[in-house]
PDB file of C-alpha atoms in Angstrom:
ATOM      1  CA  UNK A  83       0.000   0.000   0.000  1.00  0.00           C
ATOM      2  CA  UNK A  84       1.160   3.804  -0.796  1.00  0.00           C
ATOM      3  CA  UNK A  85       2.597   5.870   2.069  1.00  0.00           C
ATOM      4  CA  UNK A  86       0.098   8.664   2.778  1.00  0.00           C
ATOM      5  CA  UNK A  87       1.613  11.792   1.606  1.00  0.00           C
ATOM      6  CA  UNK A  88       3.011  13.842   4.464  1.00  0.00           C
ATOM      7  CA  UNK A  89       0.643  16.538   4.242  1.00  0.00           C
ATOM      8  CA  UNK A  90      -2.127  13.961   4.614  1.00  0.00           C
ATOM      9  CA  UNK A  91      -1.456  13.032   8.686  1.00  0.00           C
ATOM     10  CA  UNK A  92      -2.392  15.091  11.453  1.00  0.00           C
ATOM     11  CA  UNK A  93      -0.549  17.931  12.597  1.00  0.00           C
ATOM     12  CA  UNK A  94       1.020  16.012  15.512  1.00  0.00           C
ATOM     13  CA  UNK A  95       1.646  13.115  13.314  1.00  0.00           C
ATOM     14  CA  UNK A  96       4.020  15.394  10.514  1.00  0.00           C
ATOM     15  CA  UNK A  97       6.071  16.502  13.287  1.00  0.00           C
ATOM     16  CA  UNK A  98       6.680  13.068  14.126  1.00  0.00           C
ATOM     17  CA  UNK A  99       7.442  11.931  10.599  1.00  0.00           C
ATOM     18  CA  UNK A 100       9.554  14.979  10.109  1.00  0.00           C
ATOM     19  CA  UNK A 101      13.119  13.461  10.994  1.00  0.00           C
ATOM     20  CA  UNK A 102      15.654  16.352  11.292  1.00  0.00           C
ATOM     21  CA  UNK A 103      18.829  15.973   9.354  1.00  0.00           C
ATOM     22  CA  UNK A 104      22.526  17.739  10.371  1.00  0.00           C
ATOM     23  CA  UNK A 105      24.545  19.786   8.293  1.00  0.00           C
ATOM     24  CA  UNK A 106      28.605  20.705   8.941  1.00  0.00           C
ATOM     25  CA  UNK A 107      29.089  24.045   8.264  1.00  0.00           C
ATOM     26  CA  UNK A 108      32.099  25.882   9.013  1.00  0.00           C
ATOM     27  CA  UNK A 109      30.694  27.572  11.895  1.00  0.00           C
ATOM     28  CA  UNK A 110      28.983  24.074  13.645  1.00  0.00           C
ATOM     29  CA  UNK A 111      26.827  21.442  13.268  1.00  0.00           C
ATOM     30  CA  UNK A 112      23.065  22.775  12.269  1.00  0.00           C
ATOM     31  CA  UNK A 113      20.220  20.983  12.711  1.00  0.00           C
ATOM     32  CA  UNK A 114      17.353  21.095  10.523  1.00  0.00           C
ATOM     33  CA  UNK A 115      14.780  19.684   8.802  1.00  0.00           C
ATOM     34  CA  UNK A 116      13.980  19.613   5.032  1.00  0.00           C
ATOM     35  CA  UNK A 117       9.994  18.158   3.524  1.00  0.00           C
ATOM     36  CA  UNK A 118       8.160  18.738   0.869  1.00  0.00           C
ATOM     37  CA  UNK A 119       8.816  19.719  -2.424  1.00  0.00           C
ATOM     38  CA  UNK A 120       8.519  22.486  -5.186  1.00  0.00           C
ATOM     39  CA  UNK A 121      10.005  26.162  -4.140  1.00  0.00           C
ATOM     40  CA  UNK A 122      12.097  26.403  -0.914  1.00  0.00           C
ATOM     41  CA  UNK A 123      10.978  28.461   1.617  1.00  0.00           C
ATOM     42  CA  UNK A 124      13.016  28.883   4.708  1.00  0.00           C
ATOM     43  CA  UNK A 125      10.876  28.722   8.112  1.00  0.00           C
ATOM     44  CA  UNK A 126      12.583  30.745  10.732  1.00  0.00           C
ATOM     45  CA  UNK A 127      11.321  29.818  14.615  1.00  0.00           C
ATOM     46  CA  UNK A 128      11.026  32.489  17.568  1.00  0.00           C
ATOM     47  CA  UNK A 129      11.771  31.615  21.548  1.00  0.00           C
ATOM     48  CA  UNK A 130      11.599  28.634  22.945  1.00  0.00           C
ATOM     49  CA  UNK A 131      11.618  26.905  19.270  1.00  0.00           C
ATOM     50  CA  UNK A 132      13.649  24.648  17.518  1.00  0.00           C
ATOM     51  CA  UNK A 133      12.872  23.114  13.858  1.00  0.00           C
ATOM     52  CA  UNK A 134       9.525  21.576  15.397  1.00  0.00           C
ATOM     53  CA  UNK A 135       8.012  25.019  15.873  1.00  0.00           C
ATOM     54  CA  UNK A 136       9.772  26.657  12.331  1.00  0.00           C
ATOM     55  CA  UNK A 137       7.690  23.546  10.279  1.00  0.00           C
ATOM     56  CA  UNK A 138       4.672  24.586  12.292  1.00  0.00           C
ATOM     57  CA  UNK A 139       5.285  28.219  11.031  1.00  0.00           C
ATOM     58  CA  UNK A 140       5.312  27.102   7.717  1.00  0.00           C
ATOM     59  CA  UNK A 141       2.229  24.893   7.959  1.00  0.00           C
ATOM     60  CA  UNK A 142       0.388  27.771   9.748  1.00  0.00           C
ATOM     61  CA  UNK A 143       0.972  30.565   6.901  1.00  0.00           C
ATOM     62  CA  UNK A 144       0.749  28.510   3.900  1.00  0.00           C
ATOM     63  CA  UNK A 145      -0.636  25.513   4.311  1.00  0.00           C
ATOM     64  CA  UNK A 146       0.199  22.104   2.840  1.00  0.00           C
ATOM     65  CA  UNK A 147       3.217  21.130   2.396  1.00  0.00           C
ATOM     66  CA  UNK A 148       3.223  19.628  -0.898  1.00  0.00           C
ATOM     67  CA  UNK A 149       3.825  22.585  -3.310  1.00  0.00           C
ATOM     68  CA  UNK A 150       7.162  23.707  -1.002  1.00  0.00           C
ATOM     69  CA  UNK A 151      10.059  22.295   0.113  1.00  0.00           C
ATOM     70  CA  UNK A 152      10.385  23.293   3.764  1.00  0.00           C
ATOM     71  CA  UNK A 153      14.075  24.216   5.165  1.00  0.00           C
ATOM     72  CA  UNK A 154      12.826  24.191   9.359  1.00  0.00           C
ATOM     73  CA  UNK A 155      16.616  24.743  11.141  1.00  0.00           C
ATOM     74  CA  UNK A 156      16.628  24.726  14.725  1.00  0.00           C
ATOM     75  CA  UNK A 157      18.296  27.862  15.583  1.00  0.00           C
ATOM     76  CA  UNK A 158      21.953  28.218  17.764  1.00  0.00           C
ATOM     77  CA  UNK A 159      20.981  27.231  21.476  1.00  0.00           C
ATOM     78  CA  UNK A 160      17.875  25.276  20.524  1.00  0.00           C
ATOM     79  CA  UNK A 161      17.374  21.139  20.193  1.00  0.00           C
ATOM     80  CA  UNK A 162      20.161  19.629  18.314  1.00  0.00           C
ATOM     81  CA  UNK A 163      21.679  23.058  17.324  1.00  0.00           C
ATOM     82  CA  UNK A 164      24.522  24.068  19.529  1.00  0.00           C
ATOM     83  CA  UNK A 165      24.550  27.908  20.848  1.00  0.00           C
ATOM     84  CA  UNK A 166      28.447  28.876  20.061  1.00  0.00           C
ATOM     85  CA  UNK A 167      27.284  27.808  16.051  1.00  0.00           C
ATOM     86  CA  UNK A 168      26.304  31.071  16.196  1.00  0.00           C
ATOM     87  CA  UNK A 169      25.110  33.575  19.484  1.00  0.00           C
ATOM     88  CA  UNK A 170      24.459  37.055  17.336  1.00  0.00           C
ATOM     89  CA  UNK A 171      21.642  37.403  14.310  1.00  0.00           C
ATOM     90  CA  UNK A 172      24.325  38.622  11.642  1.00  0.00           C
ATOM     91  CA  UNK A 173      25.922  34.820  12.932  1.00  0.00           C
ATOM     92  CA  UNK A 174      22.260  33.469  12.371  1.00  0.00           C
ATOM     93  CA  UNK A 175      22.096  34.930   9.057  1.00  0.00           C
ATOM     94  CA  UNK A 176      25.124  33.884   7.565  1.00  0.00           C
ATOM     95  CA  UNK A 177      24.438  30.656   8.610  1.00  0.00           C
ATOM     96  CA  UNK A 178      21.183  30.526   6.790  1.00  0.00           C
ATOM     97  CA  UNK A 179      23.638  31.300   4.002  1.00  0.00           C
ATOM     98  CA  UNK A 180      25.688  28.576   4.170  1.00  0.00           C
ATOM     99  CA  UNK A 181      22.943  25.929   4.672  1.00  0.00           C
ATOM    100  CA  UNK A 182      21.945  27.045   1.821  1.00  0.00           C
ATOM    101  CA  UNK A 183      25.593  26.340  -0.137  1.00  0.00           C
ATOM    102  CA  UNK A 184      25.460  23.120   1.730  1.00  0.00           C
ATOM    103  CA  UNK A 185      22.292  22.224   0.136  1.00  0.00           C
ATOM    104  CA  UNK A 186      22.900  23.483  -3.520  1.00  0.00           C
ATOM    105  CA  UNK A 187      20.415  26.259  -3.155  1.00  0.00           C
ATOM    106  CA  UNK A 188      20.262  29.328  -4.750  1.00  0.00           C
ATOM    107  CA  UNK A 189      17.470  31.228  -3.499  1.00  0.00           C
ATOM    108  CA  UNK A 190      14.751  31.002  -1.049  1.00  0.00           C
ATOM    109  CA  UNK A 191      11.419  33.056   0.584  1.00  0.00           C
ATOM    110  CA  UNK A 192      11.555  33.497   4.240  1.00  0.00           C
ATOM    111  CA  UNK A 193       9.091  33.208   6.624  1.00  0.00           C
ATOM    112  CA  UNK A 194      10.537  34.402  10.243  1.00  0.00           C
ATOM    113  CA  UNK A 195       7.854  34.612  13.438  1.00  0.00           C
ATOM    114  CA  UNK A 196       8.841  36.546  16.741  1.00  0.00           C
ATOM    115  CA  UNK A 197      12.604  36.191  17.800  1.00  0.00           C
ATOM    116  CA  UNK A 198      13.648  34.954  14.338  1.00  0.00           C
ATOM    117  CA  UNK A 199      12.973  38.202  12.924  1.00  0.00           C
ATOM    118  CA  UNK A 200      16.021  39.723  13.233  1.00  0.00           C
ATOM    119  CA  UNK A 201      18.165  36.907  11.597  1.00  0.00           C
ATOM    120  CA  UNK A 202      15.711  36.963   8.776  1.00  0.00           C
ATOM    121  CA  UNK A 203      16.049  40.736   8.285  1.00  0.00           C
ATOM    122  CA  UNK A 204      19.951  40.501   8.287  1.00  0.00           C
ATOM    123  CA  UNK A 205      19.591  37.340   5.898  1.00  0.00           C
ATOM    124  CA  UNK A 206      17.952  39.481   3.263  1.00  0.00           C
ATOM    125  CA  UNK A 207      19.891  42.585   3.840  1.00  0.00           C
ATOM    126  CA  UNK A 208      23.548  40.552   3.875  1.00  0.00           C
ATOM    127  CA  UNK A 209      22.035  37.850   1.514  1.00  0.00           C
ATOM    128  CA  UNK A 210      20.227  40.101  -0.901  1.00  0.00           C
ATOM    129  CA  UNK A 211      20.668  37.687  -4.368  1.00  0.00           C
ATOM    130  CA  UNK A 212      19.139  34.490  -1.770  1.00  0.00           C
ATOM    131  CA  UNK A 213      16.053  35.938  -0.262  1.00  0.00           C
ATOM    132  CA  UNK A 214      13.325  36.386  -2.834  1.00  0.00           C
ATOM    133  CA  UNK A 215      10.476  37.387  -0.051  1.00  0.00           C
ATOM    134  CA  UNK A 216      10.197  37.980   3.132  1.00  0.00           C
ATOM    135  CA  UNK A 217       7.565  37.317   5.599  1.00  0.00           C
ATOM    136  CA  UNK A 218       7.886  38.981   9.287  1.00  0.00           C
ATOM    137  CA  UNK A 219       5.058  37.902  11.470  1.00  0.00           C
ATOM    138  CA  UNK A 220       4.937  39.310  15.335  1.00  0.00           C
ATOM    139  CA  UNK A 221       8.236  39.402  14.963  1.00  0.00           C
ATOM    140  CA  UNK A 222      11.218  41.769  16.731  1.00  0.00           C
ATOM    141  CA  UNK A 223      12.537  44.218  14.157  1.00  0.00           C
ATOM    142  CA  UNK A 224      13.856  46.881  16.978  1.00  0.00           C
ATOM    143  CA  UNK A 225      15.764  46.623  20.208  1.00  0.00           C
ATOM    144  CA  UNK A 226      12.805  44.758  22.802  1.00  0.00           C
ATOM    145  CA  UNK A 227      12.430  44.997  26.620  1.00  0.00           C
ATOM    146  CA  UNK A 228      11.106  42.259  27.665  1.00  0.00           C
ATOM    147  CA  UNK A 229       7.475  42.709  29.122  1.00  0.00           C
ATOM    148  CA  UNK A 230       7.910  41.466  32.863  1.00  0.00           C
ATOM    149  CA  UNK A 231       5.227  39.206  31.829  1.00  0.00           C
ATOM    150  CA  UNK A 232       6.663  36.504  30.282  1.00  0.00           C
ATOM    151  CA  UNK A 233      10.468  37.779  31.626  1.00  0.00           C
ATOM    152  CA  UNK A 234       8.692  36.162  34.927  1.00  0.00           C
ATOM    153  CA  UNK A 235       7.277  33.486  32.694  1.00  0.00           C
ATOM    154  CA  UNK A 236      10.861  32.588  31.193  1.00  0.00           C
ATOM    155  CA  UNK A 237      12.397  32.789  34.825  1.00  0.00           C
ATOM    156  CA  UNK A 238       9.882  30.412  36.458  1.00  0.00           C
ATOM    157  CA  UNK A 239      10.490  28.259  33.626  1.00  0.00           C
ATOM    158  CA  UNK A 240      14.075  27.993  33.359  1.00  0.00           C
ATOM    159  CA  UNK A 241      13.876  27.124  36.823  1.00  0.00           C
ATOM    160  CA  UNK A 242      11.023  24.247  36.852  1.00  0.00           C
ATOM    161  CA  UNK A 243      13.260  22.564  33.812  1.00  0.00           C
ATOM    162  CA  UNK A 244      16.269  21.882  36.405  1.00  0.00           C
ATOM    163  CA  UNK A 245      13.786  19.058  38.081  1.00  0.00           C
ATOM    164  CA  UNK A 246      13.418  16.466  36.074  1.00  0.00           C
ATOM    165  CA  UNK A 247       9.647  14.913  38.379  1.00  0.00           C
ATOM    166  CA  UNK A 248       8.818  19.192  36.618  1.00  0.00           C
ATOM    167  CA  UNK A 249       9.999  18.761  33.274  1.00  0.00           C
ATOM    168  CA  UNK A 250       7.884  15.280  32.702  1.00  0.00           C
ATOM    169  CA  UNK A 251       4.770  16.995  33.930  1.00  0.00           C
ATOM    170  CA  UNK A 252       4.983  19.881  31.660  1.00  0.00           C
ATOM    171  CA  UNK A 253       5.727  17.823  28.504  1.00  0.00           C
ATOM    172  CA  UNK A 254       2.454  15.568  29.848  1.00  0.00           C
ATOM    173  CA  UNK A 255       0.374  18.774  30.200  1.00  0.00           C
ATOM    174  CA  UNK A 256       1.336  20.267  27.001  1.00  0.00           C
ATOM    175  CA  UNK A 257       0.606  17.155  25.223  1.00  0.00           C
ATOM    176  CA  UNK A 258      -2.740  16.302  26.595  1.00  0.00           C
ATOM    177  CA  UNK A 259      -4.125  19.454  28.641  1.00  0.00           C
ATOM    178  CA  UNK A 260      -2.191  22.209  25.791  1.00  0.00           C
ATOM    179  CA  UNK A 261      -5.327  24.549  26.940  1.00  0.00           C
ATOM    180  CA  UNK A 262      -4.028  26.281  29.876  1.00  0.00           C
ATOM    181  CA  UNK A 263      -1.395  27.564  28.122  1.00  0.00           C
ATOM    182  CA  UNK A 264      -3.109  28.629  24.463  1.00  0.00           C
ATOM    183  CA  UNK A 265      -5.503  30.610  26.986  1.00  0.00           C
ATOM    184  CA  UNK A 266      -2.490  32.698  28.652  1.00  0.00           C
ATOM    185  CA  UNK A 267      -1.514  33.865  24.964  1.00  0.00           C
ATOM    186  CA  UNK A 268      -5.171  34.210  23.778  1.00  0.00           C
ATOM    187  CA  UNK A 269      -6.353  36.550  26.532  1.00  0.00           C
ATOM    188  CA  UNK A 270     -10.166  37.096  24.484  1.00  0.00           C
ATOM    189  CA  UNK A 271     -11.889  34.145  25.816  1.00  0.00           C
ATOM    190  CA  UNK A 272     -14.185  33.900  23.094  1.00  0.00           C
ATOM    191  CA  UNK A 273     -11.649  33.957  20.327  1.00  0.00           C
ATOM    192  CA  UNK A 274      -9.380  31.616  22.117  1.00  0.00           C
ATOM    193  CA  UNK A 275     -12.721  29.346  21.542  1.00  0.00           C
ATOM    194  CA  UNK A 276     -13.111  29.882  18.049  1.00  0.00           C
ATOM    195  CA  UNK A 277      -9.022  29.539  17.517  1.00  0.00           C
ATOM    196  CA  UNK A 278      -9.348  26.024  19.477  1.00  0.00           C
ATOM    197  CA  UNK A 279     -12.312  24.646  17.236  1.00  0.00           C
ATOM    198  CA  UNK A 280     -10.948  25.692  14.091  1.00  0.00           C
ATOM    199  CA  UNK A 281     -10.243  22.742  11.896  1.00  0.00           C
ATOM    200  CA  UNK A 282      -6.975  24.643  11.033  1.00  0.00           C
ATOM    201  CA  UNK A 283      -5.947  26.839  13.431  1.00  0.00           C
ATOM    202  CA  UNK A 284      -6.921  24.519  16.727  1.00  0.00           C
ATOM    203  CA  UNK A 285      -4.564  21.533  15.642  1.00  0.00           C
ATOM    204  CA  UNK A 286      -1.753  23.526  15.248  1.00  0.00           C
ATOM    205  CA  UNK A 287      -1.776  25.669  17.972  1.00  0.00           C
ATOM    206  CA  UNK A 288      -1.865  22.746  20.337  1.00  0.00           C
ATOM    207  CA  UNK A 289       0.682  21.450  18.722  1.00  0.00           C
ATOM    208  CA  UNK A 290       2.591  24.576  19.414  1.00  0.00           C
ATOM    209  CA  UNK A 291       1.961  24.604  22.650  1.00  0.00           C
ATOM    210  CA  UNK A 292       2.882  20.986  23.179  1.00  0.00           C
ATOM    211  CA  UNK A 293       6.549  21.533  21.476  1.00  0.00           C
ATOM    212  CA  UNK A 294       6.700  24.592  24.324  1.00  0.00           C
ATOM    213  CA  UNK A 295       6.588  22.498  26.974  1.00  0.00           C
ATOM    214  CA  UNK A 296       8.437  19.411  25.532  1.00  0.00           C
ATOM    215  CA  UNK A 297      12.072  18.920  25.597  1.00  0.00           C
ATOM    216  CA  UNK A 298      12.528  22.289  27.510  1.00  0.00           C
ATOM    217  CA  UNK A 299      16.033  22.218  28.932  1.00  0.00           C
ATOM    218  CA  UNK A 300      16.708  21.468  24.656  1.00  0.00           C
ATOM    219  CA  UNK A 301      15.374  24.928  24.517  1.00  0.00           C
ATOM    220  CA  UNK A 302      16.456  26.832  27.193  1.00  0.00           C
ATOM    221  CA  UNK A 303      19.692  28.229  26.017  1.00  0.00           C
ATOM    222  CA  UNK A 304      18.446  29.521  22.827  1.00  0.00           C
ATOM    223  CA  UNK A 305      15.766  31.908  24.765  1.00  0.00           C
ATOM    224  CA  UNK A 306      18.542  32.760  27.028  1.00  0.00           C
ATOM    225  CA  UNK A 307      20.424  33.663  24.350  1.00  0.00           C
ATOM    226  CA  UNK A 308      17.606  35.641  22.017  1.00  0.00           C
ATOM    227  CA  UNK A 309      16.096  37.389  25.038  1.00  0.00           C
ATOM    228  CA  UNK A 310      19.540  39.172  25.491  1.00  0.00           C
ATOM    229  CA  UNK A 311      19.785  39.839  21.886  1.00  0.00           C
ATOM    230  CA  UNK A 312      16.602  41.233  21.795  1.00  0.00           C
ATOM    231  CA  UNK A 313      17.460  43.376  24.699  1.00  0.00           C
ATOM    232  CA  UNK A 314      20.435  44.615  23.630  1.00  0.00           C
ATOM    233  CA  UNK A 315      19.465  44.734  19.705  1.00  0.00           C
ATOM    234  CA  UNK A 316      21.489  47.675  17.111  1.00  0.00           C
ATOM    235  CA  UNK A 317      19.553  49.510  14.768  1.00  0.00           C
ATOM    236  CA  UNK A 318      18.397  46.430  11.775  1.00  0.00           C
ATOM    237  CA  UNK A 319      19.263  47.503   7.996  1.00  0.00           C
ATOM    238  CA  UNK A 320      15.742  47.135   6.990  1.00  0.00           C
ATOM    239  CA  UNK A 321      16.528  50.086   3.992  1.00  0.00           C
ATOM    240  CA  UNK A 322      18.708  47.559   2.567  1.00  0.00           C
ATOM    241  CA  UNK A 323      16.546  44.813   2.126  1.00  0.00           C
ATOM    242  CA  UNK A 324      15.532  44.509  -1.442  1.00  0.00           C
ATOM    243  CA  UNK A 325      12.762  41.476  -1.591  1.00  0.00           C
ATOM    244  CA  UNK A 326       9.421  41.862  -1.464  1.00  0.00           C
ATOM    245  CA  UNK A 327       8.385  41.739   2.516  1.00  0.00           C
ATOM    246  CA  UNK A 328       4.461  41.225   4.556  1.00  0.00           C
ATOM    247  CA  UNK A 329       4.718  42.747   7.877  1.00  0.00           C
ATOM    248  CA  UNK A 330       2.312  40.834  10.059  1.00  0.00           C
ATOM    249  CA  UNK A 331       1.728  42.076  13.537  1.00  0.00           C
ATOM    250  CA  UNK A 332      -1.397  42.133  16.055  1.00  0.00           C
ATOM    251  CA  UNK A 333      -2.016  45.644  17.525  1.00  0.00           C
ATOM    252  CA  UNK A 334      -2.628  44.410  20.828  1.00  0.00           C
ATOM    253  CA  UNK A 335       0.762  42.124  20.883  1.00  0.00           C
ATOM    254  CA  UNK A 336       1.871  42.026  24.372  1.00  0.00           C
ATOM    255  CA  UNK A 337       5.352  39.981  23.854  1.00  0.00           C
ATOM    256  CA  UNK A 338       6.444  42.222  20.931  1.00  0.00           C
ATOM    257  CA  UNK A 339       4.309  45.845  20.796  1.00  0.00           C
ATOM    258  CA  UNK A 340       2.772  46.926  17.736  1.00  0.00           C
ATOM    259  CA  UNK A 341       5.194  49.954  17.192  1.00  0.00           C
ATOM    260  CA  UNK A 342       7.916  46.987  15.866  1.00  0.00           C
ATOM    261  CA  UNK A 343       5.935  46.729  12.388  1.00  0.00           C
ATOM    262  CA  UNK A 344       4.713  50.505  12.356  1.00  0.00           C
ATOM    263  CA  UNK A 345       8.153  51.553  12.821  1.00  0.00           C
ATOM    264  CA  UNK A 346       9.572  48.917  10.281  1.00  0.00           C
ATOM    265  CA  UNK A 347       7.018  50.206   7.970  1.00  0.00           C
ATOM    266  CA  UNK A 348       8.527  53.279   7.243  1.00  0.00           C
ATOM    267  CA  UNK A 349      11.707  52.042   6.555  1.00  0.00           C
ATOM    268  CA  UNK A 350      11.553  48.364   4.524  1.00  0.00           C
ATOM    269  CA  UNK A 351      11.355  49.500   0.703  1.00  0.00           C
ATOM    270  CA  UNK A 352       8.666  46.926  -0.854  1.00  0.00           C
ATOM    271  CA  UNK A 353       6.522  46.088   2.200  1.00  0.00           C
ATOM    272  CA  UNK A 354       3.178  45.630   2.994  1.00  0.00           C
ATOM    273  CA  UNK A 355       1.770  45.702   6.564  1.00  0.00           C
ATOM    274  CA  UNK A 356      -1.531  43.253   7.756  1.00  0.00           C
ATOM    275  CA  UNK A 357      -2.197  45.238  11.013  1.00  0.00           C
ATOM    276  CA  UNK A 358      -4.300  42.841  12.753  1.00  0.00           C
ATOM    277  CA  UNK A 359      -6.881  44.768  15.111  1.00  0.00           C
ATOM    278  CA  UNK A 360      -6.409  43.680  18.516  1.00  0.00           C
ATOM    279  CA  UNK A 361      -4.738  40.407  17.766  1.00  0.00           C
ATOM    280  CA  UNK A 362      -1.760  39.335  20.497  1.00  0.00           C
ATOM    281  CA  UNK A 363       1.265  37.294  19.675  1.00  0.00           C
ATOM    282  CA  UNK A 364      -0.105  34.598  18.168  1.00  0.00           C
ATOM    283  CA  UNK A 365      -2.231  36.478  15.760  1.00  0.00           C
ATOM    284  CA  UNK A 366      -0.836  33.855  13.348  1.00  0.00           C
ATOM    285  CA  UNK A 367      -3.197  31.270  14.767  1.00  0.00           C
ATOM    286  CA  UNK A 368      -5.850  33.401  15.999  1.00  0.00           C
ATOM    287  CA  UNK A 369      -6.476  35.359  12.474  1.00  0.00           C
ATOM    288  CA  UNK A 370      -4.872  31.986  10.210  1.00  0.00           C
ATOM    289  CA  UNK A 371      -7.174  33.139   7.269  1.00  0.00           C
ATOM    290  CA  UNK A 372      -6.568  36.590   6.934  1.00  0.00           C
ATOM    291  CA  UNK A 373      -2.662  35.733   7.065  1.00  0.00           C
ATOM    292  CA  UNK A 374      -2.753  32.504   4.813  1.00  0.00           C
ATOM    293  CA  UNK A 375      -4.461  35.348   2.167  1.00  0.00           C
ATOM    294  CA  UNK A 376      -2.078  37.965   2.322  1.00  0.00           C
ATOM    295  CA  UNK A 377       0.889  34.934   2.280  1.00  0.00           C
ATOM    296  CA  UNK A 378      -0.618  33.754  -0.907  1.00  0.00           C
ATOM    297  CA  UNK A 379      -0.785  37.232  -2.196  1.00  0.00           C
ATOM    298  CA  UNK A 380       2.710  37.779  -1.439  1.00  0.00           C
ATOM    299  CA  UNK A 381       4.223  35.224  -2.918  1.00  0.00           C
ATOM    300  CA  UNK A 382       1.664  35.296  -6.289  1.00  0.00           C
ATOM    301  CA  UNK A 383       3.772  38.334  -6.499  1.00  0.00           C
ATOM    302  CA  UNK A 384       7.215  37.031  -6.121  1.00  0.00           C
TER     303      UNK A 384
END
């Protein structure tokens, strides 16, 4: 009997089949995964990530797999990536670069969420000739302080993953009670509702929230790492990149304020902005429609 195609199985069930591969570049060992087929489009994951959150990214803003081939890397500090491949974003970004070489790749779009926007926005400003779109959604484009909020979030965190009892409860609670946590980052009770029974949206949040709170201590020393890059971030050359770019962003994000994209606005050449009206951090999910449309208008353009 035929396999089932990949974009066939449930959410939970690609991430399972998705095997990562490893790559020796000649900064360190990258991890990454690579499905799908037809243009490349590199997936770039925020905090607390790792190439199981970058292939949700992708399946979030444009769907099946099938007519792209998926580059997912686990970023420096996170999974099977080690941190000292590369701590800053221009490090991130030429990286990108050379996974690229490695792979025999010319040329990709980039679609970068949260704390993997400043990578991406060095990758098409250093990388001009190898990004043909870019795709910024809730994503840090100017130096960030972050919101006590989840600072004390991170902090409690960081500390519950030194106990190993803690660490096996969390992954069991994000895999079969993932609720708790969507409703923290979904703080309108009846949209969390209607993100949850979405036939789209609801599967892959979950499954969002489930990689959060699996393999954590994996994970750890990549947030370390981007919170204090965030923190101390210079000014991004967003007049130098040259692609094509959608500028995603909830007004009422709490993790990464609204001004990021407003500000960005006035200074990326070709760029369009999808201001979503109240929507928080994970707009993405929460508004999946209105952000599949403009993806798909985006790249009918590239």
């Amino acid at each position: 009997m035929a396999r089932a195609p990949l974009s066939a199985l449930p959410v939970k069930a690609r991430l399972d089949a998705a095997r990562p591969h490893f790559a020796d570049l000649p900064a360190g060992r990258l991890e990454y995964a690579d499905v799908g087929g037809g243009p490349p489009l590199l997936a770039l994951h925020g905090a607390l990530g790792g190439f199981d959150q970058a292939l949700l990214l992708a399946m979030a803003a444009f769907g099946d797999w099938p007519a792209r081939r998926i580059l997912a890397p686990s970023r420096p500090g996170y999974l099977g990536t080690r941190l000292e491949t590369g701590r800053s974003p221009e490090e991130q970004a030429d990286l990108y670069a050379a996974l690229l070489d490695y792979l025999g790749i010319d040329a990709v779009d980039v679609v970068a969420v949260s704390g993997g926007g400043p990578s991406a926005i060095l990758f098409a400003a250093r990388h001009p000739a190898r990004c043909r779109s870019l795709v910024l959604i809730s994503a840090c484009m100017e130096r960030l302080v972050i919101p006590q909020e989840y600072q004390g979030r991170f902090e409690t965190m960081l500390r519950m993953t030194r106990h190993a009892p803690v660490r096996w409860l969390m992954a069991l609670t994000g895999r079969f009670a993932p609720e708790g946590g969507i409703r923290r980052s979904i703080a309108d009770e009846a949209l969390c509702r209607r993100t949850l029974a979405d036939p789209e949206a609801g599967p892959l949040i979950r499954a969002l929230q489930f990689t959060v709170m699996s393999r954590l201590t994996l994970r750890m020393p990549g947030l370390v790492n981007d919170t204090a890059c965030c923190a101390a971030l210079e000014d991004l050359p967003l007049e130098s990149v040259q692609a094509p770019a959608l500028v995603v962003h909830g007004t009422g994000d709490r993790a990464v304020p609204f001004a990021h994209a407003a500000n960005a606005m006035k200074r990326l050449p070709q760029a369009r902005l999808l201001a979503i009206e109240g929507g928080e951090h994970v707009c993405l999910f929460t508004h999946i429609e209105r952000v599949r449309a403009a993806v798909a208008r985006l790249s009918g353009e590239g």
